[in-house]
XYZ file of C-alpha atoms in Angstrom:
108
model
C 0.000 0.000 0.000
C 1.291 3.656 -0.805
C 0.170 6.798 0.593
C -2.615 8.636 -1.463
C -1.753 11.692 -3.152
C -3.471 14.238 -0.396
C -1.213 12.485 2.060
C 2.011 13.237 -0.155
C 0.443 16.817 -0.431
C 0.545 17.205 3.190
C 3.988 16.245 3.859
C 5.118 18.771 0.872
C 2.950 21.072 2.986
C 5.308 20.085 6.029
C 8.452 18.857 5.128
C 8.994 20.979 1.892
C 11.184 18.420 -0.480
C 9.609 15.033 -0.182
C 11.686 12.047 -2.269
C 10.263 8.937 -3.297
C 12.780 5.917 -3.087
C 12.786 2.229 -5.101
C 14.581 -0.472 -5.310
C 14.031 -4.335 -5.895
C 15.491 -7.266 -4.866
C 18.032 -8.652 -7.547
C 15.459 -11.372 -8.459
C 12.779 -8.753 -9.099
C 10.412 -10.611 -6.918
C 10.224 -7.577 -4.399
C 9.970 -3.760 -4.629
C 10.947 -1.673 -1.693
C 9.029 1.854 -1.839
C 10.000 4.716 0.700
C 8.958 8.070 1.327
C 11.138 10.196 3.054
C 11.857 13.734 3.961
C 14.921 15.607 2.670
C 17.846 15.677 5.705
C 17.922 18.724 7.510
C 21.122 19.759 9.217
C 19.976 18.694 12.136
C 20.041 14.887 10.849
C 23.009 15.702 8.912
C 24.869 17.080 12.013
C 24.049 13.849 14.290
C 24.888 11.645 10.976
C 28.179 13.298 11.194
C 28.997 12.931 15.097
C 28.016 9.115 14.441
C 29.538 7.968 11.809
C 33.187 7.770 13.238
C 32.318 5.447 15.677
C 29.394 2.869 14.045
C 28.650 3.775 10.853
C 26.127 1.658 10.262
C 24.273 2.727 13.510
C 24.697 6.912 11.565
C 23.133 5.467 8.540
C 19.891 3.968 10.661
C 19.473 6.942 12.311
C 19.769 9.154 8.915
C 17.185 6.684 7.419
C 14.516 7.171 10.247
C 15.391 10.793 11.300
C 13.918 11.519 7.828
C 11.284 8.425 7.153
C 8.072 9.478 6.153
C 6.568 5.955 4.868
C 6.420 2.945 5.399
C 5.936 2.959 9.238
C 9.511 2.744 11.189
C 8.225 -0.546 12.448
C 8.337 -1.936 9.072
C 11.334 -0.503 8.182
C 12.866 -2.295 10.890
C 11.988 -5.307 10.362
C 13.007 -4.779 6.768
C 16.785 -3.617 8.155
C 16.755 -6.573 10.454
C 16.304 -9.195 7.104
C 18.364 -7.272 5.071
C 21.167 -4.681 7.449
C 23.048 -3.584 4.164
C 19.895 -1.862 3.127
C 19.756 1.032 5.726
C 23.275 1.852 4.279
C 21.894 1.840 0.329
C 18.950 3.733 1.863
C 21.237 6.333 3.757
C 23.609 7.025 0.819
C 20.437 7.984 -1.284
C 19.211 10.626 1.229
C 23.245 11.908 1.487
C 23.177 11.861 -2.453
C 19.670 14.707 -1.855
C 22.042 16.594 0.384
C 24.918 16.855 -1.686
C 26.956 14.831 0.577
C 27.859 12.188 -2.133
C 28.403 15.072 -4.533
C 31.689 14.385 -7.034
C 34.040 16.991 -7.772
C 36.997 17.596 -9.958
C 39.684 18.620 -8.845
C 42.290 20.337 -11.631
C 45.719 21.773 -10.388
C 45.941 25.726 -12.086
């Protein structure tokens, strides 16, 4: 089940930039669908204090500091099947952020 379009609406209402995430398991038996919420610096400033020490516990926290649907209940069992996925998750909401962003670098 998705949320219907007044609900996506009302979290652009809230949230401002609202991002719709995909994937599928490499069989193609299973689509993952995500709503979240673009990282504020607030979730990007506790990703950063985090991620020195568990990296994998920083990515979790990105992923449901800025969760908007499923529930985090689901989500969590999800991450408990499948742990790698809150890290694939979490680079896609640093990739909204610019924190995955490639740049040249060109000696003048």
């Amino acid at each position: 089940m998705r949320p219907n379009e007044e609900q996506l609406e009302a979290w652009k209402a809230q949230y401002g930039d609202v991002y719709e995430l995909t994937g599928e398991t490499e069989d193609g038996s299973q689509t993952y669908y995500f709503i979240f919420r673009k990282p504020g610096r607030a979730a990007l400033s506790r990703f950063a204090k985090q991620v020195m020490s568990d990296a994998l516990k920083a990515m979790h926290n990105l992923v449901f500091d800025c969760l908007l649907f499923p529930d985090q209940d689901e989500v969590r069992k999800l991450f408990e099947e499948k742990p790698g996925m809150a890290i694939s998750v979490g680079s896609e909401l640093q990739k909204i952020v610019g924190t995955n962003q490639d740049f040249f670098v060109k000696r003048l």
